[in-house]
Coordinates of C-alpha atoms in Angstrom, one line a residue:
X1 CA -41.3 -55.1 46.6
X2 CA -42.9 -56.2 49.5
X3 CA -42.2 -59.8 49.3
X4 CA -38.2 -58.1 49.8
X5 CA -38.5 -56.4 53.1
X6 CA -38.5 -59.1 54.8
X7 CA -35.2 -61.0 53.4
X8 CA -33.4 -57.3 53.4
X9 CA -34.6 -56.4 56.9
X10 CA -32.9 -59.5 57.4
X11 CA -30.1 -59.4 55.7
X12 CA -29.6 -55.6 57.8
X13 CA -30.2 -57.0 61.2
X14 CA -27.6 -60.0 60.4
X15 CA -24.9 -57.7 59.2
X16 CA -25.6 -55.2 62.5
X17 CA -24.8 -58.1 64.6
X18 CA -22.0 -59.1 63.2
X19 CA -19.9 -55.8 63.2
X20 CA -20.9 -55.1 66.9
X21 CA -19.4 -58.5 68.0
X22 CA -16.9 -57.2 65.4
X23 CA -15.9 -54.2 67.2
X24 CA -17.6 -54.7 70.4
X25 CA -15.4 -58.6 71.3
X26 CA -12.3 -56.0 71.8
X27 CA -14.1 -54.1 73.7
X28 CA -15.7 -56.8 75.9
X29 CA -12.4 -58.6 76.4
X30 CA -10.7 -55.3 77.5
X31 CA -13.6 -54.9 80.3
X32 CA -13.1 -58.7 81.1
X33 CA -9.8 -57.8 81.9
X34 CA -10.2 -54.7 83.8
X35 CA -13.1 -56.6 86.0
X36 CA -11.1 -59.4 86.8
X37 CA -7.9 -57.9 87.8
X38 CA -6.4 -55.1 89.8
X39 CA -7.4 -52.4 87.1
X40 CA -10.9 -52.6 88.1
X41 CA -9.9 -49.7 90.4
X42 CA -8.1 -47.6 87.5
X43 CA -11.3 -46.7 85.6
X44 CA -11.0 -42.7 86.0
X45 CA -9.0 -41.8 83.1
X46 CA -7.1 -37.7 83.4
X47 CA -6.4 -36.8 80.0
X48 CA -3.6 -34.7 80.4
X49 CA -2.0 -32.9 77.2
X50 CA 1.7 -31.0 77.2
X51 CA 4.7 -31.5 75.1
X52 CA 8.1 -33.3 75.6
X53 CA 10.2 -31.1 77.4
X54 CA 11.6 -32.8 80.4
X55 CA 10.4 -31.2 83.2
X56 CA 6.9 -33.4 82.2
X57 CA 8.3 -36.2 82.9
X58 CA 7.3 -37.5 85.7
X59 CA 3.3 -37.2 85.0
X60 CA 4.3 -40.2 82.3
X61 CA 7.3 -42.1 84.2
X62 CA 7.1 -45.6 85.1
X63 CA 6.7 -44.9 88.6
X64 CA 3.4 -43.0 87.9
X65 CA 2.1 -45.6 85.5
X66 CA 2.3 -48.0 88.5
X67 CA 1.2 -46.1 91.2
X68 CA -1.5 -44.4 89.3
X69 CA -4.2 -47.3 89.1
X70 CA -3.7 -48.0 92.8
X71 CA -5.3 -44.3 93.3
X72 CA -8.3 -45.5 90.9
X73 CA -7.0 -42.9 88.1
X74 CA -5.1 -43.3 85.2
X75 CA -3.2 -41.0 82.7
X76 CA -3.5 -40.3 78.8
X77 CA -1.0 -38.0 77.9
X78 CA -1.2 -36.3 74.6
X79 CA 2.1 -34.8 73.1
X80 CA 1.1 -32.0 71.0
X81 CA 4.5 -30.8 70.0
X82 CA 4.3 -27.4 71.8
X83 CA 1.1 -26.4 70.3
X84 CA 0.1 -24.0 73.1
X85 CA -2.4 -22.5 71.0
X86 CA -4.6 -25.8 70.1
X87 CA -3.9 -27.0 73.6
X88 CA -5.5 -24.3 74.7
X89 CA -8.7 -24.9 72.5
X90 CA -9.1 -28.4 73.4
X91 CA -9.1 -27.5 76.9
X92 CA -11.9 -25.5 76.7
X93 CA -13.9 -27.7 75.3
X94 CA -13.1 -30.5 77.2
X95 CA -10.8 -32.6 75.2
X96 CA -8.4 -32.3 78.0
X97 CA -9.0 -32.8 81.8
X98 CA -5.7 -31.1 82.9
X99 CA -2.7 -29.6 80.8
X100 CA 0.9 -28.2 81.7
X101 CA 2.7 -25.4 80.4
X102 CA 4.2 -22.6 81.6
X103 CA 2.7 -19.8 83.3
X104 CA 3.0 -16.7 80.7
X105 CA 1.9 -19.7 78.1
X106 CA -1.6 -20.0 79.8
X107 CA -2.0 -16.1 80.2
X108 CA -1.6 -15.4 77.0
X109 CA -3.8 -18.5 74.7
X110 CA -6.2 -19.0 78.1
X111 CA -7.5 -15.0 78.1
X112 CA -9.4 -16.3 74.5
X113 CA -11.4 -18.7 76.3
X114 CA -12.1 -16.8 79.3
X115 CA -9.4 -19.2 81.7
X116 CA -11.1 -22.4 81.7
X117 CA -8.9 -23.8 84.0
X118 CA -7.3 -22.9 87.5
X119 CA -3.4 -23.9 88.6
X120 CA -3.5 -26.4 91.7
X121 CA 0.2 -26.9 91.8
X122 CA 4.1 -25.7 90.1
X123 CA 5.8 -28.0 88.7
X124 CA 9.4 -27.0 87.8
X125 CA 11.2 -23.9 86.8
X126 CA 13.3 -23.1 83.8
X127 CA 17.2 -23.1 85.3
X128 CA 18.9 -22.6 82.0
X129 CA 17.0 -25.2 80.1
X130 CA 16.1 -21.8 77.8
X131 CA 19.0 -19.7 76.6
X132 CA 20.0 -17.3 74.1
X133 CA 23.2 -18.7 72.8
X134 CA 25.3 -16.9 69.9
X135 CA 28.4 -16.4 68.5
X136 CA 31.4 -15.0 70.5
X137 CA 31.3 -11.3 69.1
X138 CA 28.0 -10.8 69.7
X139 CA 28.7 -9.5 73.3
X140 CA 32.5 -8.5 73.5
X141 CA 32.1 -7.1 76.8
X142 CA 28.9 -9.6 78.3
X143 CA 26.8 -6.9 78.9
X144 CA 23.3 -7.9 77.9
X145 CA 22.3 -4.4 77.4
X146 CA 24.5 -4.3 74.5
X147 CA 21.9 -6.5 72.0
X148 CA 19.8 -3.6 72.3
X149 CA 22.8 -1.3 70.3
X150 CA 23.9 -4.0 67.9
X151 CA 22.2 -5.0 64.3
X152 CA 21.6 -8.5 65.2
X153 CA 19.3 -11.2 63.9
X154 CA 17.5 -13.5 66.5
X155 CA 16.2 -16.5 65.5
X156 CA 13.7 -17.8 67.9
X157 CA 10.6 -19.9 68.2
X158 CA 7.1 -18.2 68.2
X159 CA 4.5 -18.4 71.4
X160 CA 6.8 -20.3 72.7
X161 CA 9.1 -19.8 76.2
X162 CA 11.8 -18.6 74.1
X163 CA 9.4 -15.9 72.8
X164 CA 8.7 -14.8 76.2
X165 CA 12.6 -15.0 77.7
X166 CA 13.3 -12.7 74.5
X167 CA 10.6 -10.4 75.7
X168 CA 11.1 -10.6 79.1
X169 CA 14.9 -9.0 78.6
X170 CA 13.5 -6.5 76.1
X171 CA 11.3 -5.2 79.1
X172 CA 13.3 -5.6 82.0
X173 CA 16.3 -4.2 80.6
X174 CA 14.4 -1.5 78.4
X175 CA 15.5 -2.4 75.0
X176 CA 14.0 0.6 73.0
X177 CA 15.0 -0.6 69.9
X178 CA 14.5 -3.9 69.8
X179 CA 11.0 -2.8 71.3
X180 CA 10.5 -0.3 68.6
X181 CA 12.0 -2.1 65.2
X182 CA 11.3 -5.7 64.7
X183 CA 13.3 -6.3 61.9
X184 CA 15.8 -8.2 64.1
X185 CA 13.6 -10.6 64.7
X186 CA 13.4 -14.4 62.6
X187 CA 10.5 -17.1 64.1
X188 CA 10.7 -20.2 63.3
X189 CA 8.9 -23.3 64.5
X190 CA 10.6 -24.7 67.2
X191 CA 14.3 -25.0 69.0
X192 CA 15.0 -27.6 66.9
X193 CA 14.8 -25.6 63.5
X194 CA 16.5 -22.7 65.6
X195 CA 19.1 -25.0 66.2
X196 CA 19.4 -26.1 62.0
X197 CA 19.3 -22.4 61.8
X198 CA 22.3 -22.0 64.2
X199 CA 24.1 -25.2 62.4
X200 CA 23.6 -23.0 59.5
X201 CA 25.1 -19.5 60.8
X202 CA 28.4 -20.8 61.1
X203 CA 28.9 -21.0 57.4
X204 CA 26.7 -18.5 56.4
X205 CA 26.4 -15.7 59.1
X206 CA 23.5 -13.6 57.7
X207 CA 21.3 -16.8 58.9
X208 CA 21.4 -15.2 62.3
X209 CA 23.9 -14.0 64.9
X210 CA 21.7 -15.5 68.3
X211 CA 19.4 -17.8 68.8
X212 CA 16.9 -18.5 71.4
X213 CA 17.1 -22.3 72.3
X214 CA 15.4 -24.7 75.0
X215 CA 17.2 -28.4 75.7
X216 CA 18.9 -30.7 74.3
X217 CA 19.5 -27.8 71.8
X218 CA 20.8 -25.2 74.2
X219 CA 23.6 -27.8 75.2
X220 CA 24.4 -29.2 71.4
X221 CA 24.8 -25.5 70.3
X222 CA 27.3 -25.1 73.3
X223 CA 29.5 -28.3 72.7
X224 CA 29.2 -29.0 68.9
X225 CA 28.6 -25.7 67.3
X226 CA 31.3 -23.7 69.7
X227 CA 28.4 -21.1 70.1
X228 CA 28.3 -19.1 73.9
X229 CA 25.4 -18.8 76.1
X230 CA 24.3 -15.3 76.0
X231 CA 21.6 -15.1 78.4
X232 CA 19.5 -18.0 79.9
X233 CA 16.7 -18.7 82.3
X234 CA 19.2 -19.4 85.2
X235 CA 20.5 -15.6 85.4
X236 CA 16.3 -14.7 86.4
X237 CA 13.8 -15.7 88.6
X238 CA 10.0 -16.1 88.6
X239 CA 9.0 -16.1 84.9
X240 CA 9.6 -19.4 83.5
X241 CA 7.2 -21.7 85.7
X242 CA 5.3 -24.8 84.4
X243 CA 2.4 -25.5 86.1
X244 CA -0.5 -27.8 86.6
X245 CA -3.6 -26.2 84.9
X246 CA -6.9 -29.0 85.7
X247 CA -10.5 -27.9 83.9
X248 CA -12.8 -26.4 86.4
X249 CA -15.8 -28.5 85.4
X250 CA -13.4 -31.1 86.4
X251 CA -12.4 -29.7 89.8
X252 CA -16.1 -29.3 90.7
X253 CA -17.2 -33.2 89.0
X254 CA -14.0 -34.7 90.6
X255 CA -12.3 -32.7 93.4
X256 CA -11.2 -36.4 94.8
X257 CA -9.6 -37.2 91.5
X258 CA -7.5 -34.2 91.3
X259 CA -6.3 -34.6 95.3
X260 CA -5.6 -38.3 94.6
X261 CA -3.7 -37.1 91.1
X262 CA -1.1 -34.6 93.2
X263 CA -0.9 -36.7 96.1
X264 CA 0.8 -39.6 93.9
X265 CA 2.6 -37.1 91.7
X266 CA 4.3 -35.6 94.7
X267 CA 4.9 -39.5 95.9
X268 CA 6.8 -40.3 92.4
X269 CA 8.7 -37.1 92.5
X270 CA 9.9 -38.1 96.1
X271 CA 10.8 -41.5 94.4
X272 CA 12.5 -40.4 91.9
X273 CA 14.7 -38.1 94.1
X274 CA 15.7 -40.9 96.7
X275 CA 16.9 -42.8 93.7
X276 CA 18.6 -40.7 91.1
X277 CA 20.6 -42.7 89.0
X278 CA 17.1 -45.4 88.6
X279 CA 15.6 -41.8 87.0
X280 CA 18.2 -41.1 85.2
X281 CA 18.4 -44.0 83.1
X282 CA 14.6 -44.3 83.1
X283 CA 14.9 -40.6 81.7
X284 CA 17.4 -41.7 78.9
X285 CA 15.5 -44.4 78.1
X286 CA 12.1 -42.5 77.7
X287 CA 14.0 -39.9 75.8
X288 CA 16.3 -41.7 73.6
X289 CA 19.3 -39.4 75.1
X290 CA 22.4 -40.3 76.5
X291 CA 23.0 -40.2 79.9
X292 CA 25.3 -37.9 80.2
X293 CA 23.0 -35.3 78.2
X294 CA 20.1 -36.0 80.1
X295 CA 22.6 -35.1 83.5
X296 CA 23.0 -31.9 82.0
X297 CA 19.5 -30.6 81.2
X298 CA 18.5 -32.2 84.8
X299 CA 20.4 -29.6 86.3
X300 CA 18.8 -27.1 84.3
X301 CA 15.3 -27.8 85.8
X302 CA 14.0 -27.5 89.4
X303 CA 11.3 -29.3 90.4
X304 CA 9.1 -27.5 93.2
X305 CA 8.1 -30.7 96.0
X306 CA 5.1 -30.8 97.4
X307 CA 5.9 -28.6 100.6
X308 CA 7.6 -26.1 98.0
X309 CA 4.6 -25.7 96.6
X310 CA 2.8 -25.1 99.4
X311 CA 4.9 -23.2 101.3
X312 CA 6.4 -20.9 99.2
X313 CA 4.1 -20.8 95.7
X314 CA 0.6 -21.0 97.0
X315 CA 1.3 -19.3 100.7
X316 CA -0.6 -22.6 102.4
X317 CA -0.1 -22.6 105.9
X318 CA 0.1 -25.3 108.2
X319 CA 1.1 -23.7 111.3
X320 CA 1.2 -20.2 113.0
X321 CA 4.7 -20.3 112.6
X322 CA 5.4 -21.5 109.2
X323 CA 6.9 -18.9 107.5
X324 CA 4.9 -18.3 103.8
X325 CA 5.0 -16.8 100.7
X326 CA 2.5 -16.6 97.4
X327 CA 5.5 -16.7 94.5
X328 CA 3.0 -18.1 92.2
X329 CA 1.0 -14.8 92.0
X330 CA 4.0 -12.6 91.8
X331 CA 4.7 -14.9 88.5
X332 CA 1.4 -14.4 87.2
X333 CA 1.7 -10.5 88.1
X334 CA 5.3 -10.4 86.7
X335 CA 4.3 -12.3 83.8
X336 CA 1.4 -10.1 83.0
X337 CA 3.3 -7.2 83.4
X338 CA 5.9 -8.1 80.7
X339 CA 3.5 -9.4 77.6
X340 CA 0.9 -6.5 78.5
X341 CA 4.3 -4.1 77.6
X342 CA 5.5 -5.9 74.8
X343 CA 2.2 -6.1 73.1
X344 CA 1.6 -9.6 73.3
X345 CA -1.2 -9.3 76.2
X346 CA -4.3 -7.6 77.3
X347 CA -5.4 -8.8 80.4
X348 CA -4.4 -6.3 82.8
X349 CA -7.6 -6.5 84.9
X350 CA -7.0 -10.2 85.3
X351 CA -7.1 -11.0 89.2
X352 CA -4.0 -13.4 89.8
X353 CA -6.5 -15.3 92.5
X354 CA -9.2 -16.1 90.2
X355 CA -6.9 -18.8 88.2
X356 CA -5.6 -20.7 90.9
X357 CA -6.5 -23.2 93.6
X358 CA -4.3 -24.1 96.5
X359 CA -7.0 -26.1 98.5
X360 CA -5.9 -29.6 96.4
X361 CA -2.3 -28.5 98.0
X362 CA -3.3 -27.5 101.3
X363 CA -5.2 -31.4 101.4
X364 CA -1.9 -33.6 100.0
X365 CA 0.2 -31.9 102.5
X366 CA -2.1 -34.0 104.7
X367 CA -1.3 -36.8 103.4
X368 CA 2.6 -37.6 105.3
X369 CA 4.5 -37.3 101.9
X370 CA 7.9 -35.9 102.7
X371 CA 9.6 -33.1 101.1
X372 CA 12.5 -33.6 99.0
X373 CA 15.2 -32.0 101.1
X374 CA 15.7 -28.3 102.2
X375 CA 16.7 -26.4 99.3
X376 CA 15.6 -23.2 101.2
X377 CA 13.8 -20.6 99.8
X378 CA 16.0 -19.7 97.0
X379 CA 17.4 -16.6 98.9
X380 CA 21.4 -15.8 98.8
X381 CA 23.3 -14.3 101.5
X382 CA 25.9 -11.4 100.7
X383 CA 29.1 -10.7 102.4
X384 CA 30.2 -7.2 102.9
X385 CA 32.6 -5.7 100.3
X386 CA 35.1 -3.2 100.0
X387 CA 35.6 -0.6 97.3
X388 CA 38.1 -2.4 95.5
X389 CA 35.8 -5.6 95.6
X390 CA 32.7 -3.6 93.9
X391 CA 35.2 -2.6 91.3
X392 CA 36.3 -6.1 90.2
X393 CA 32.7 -7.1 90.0
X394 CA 31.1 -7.8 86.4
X395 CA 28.2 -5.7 85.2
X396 CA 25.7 -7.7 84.2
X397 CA 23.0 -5.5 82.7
X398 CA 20.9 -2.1 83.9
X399 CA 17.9 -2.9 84.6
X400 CA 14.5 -0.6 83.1
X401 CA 13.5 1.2 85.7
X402 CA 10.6 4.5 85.4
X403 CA 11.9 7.7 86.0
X404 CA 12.3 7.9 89.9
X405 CA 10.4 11.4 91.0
X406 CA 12.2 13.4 93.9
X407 CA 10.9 16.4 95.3
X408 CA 12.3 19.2 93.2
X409 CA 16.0 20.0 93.9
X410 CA 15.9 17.3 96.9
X411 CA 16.8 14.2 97.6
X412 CA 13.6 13.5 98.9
X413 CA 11.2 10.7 97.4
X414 CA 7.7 12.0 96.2
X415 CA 5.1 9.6 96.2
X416 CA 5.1 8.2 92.6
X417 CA 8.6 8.3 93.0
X418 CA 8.1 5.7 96.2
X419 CA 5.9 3.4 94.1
X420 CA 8.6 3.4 91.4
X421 CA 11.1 2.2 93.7
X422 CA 9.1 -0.3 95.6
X423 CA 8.2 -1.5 91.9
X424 CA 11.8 -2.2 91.2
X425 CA 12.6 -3.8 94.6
X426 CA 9.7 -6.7 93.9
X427 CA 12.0 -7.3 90.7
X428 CA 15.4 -7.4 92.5
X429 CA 13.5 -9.5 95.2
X430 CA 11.3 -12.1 93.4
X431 CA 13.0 -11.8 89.6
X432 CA 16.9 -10.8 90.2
X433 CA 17.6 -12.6 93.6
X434 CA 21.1 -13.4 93.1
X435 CA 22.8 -9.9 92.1
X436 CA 24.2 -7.6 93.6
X437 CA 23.2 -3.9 92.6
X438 CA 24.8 -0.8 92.4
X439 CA 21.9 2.4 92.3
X440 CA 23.8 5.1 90.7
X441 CA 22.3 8.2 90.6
X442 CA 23.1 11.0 88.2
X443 CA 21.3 15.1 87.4
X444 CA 21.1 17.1 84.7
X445 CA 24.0 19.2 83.5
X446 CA 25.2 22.4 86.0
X447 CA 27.3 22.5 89.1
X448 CA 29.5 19.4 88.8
X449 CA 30.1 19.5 92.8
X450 CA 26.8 20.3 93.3
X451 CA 25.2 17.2 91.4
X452 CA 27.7 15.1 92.4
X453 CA 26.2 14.9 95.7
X454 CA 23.0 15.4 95.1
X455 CA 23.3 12.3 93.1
X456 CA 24.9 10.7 95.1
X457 CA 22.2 11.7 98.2
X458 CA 19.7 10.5 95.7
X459 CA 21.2 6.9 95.3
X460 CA 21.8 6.8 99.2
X461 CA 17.6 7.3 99.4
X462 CA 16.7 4.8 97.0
X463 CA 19.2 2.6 98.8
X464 CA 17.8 3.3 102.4
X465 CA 14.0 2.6 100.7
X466 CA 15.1 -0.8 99.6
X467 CA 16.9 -1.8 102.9
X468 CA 14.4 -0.6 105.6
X469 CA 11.2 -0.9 103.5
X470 CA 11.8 -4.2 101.3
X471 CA 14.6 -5.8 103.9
X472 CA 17.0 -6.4 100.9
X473 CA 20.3 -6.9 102.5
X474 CA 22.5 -3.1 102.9
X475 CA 25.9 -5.7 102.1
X476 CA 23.8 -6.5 98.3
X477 CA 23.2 -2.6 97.5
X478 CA 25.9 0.1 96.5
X479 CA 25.0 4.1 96.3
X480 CA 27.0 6.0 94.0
X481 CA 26.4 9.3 93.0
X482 CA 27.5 10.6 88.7
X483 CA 26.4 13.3 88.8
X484 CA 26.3 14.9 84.8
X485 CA 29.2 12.5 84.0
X486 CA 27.6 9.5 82.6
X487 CA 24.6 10.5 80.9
X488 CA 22.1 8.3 78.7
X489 CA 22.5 7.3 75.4
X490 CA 20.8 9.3 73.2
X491 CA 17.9 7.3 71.3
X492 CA 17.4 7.5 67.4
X493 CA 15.3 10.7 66.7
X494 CA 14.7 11.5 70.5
X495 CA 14.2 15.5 70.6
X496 CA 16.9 17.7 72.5
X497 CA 14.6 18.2 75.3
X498 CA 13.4 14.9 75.6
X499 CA 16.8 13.8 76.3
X500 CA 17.7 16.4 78.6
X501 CA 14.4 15.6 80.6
X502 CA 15.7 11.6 80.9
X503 CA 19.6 13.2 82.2
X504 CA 18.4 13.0 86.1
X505 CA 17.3 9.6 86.6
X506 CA 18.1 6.9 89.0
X507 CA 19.9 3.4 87.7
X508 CA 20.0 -0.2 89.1
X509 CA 22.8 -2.2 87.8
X510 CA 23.2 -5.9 88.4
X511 CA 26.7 -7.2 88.7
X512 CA 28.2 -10.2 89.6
X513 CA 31.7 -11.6 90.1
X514 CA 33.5 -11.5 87.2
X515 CA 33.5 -15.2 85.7
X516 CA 37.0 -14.8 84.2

């Protein structure tokens, strides 16, 4: 036995050397090549991990392949499908250096791992890239309110941003009983087996009567299936934004990385914006689309420049007289607000200024990169109406709003009643920007003079609180008094004196000019 050792210790060492010049020659050519070329600088890799939607593109366009090494960085970018959940996990543990989804996305999987991660930048929001589309029945008079009174089934994709747009309506336009009974409901795994359930429907309608779609499928339900749009992400504001989320181990190893990363990003968006038909055939090509398809979900995104970003999202300012605003903590607020109600969250102690970081912002708007045009700050400007021009306009949905406390037999706003309002003005201001509103206010049964202008005094203070306290424009905001006239609908099972206690309430309706 001992006169083997020596050929088998031998015969070990032999075979060792050959399989590390087996796998090690790759590995020695590959850093032959980096050392004697202009990749030497690109040795920092940010392993980045999202999904394929489009509003990612850029992070992975051609542009950013060949601008990236000349910042010393380059980008690994892992498709996981959609797989928020995993993403998540692998951030935490440090699979990932940086990952993008949307803002409710990282609430909801990042309160498990304690938010591993800040947001240093937005990167696009959701225009109508996510809709609800259905057949044409299922709202005869386009009133969004009316799915909450209809025995519908929704097919939709789970933890997903369809998820959250169906919640989001549920909340904001207080849908008890889609709240309350979730037998309507039918999850699949993603918009494209919501789309095969759609192809489905129109042979077989007990498939599913909506369904809750992201693009390309939101568009090939529209023009091959004949289905409507119901409700999309372009009729809201301030929910659906995808951000930049980078590990904080990372933004304390490698600040310089991370300012480098955003500073090029923002350069290749510029690029891309000076030359839009080079992107859009870059897009197609990326994307196996046509052209013409990937037009139409371009104009269902908006990407947030770098001076968006700091300007309006993060509130960075660069001069006295630069006027800001923090939109990016009114989404995680808003957000928050909307999965906490619908079940789906419980981080209500989470302090919005804990999971971001605007300084990597505040250093590349250093840097001379210009924005990409003036869009302005997404506000619209009314023109005065007259009666018969609130008449013609379309009502678009009422919106859920707590009961509004006056003080008793006044038209005079207590103080929760105040906080109510004010509540419902950051909604029509950051959420709902581009409706009008009518605030109708309506009483209890008894005098019908009487209530009619009490209401109607009610609606008129509500008004006057969201014009001189919130500067929402008097020519966007109608008063009108009901009185008893119009009173709620009465919800399965509610007692007699419930409902009578819900009569006197104050209502904000969105409306719009009618489409037809």
């Amino acid at each position: 036995m001992q006169k083997l050792r020596g050929p088998i210790f031998l015969f070990l060492f032999v075979a060792t050397c050959l399989v590390a010049y087996y796998f090690g020659k790759d590995l020695l050519f590959d850093k032959n090549q980096i050392d004697t070329s202009d990749a030497t600088t690109s040795a920092q890799p940010i392993n980045v991990a999202g999904d394929g939607y489009l509003g990612y593109w850029f992070i992975n366009s051609p542009k950013m392949k060949a601008m990236a090494p000349r910042k010393g960085f380059h980008i690994n970018f892992s498709d996981d499908g959609g797989a928020y959940a995993e993403r998540l996990e692998k951030f935490a543990d440090g699979t990932y250096d940086c990952i993008v989804l949307p803002v409710n996305s990282y609430l909801q999987h990042g309160l498990d791992h304690k938010y591993p991660g800040v947001i240093v930048a937005a990167i696009s929001e959701s225009k109508g890239a996510d809709a609800i589309v259905g057949f044409g029945d299922v709202l005869p008079t386009g009133k969004i309110n009316e799915l909450n009174n209809s025995d519908l089934k929704i097919v939709y994709t789970g933890e997903s941003p369809s998820a959250f747009l169906l919640d989001l309506t549920i909340f904001d336009f207080d849908f008890d009983r889609l709240q309350r009974d979730r037998s309507w409901r039918k999850e699949v795994g993603s918009s494209e087996e919501a789309y095969e359930q759609a192809r489905k429907a129109l042979k077989d309608r007990s498939v599913g009567d909506a369904f809750v779609l992201w693009e390309p499928e939101v568009s090939k339900a529209i023009n091959k299936l004949g289905m409507k749009e119901l409700w999309s992400s372009n009729k809201f504001g301030g929910y659906i934004i995808d951000v930049f989320v980078f590990n904080r181990k990372f933004v304390s190893s490698k600040p310089e990385v991370i300012s480098d990363f955003l500073t090029t990003y923002f350069r290749v968006l510029g690029h891309y914006s000076s030359n839009k038909e080079e992107m859009i055939k870059e897009m197609s090509r990326s994307t196996k689309l046509d052209q013409d398809v990937v037009k139409t979900m371009v104009s269902k995104i908006d990407w947030f420049d770098l001076f968006e970003n700091g300007n309006e999202q993060f509130g960075v300012q660069r001069s006295p007289d630069t006027k800001v605003s923090d939109k990016i903590v009114n989404t995680i607020i808003a957000c928050a607000n909307v999965m906490e109600n619908t079940g789906n969250y419980d981080g209500s102690d989470l302090d919005p200024y804990r999971i971001i970081n605007s300084s990597f912002l505040e250093a590349s708007m250093q840097s001379g990169i210009r924005g990409l045009g003036q869009k302005g700050n997404g506000a619209r400007s009314f023109d005065a109406l007259d009666d018969s021009d609130w008449g013609a306009l379309a009502e678009v949905g009422t919106m859920r709003v707590e009961p509004i406390n006056f003080q008793s037999g006044t038209n005079t706003l207590d103080y929760d009643g105040e906080e109510v309002v004010d509540r419902a003005a950051k909604m029509l201001v950051n959420n709902y920007p581009h409706y009008r509103v009518i605030v109708r206010g309506h009483t209890g049964n008894g005098d019908a003079q009487a209530n009619a202008a009490l209401s109607s005094a009610r609606a008129e203070e509500v008004m006057k609180r969201l014009v001189n306290q919130h500067q929402i424009a008097p020519e966007r905001i109608r008063a009108e008094g009901a009185g008893a006239t119009k009173p709620p609908a009465r919800k399965a099972g509610e007692p007699e004196r419930a409902y009578r206690l819900r009569m006197p309430r104050v209502e904000f309706i969105l409306v719009e000019s009618n489409p037809l």
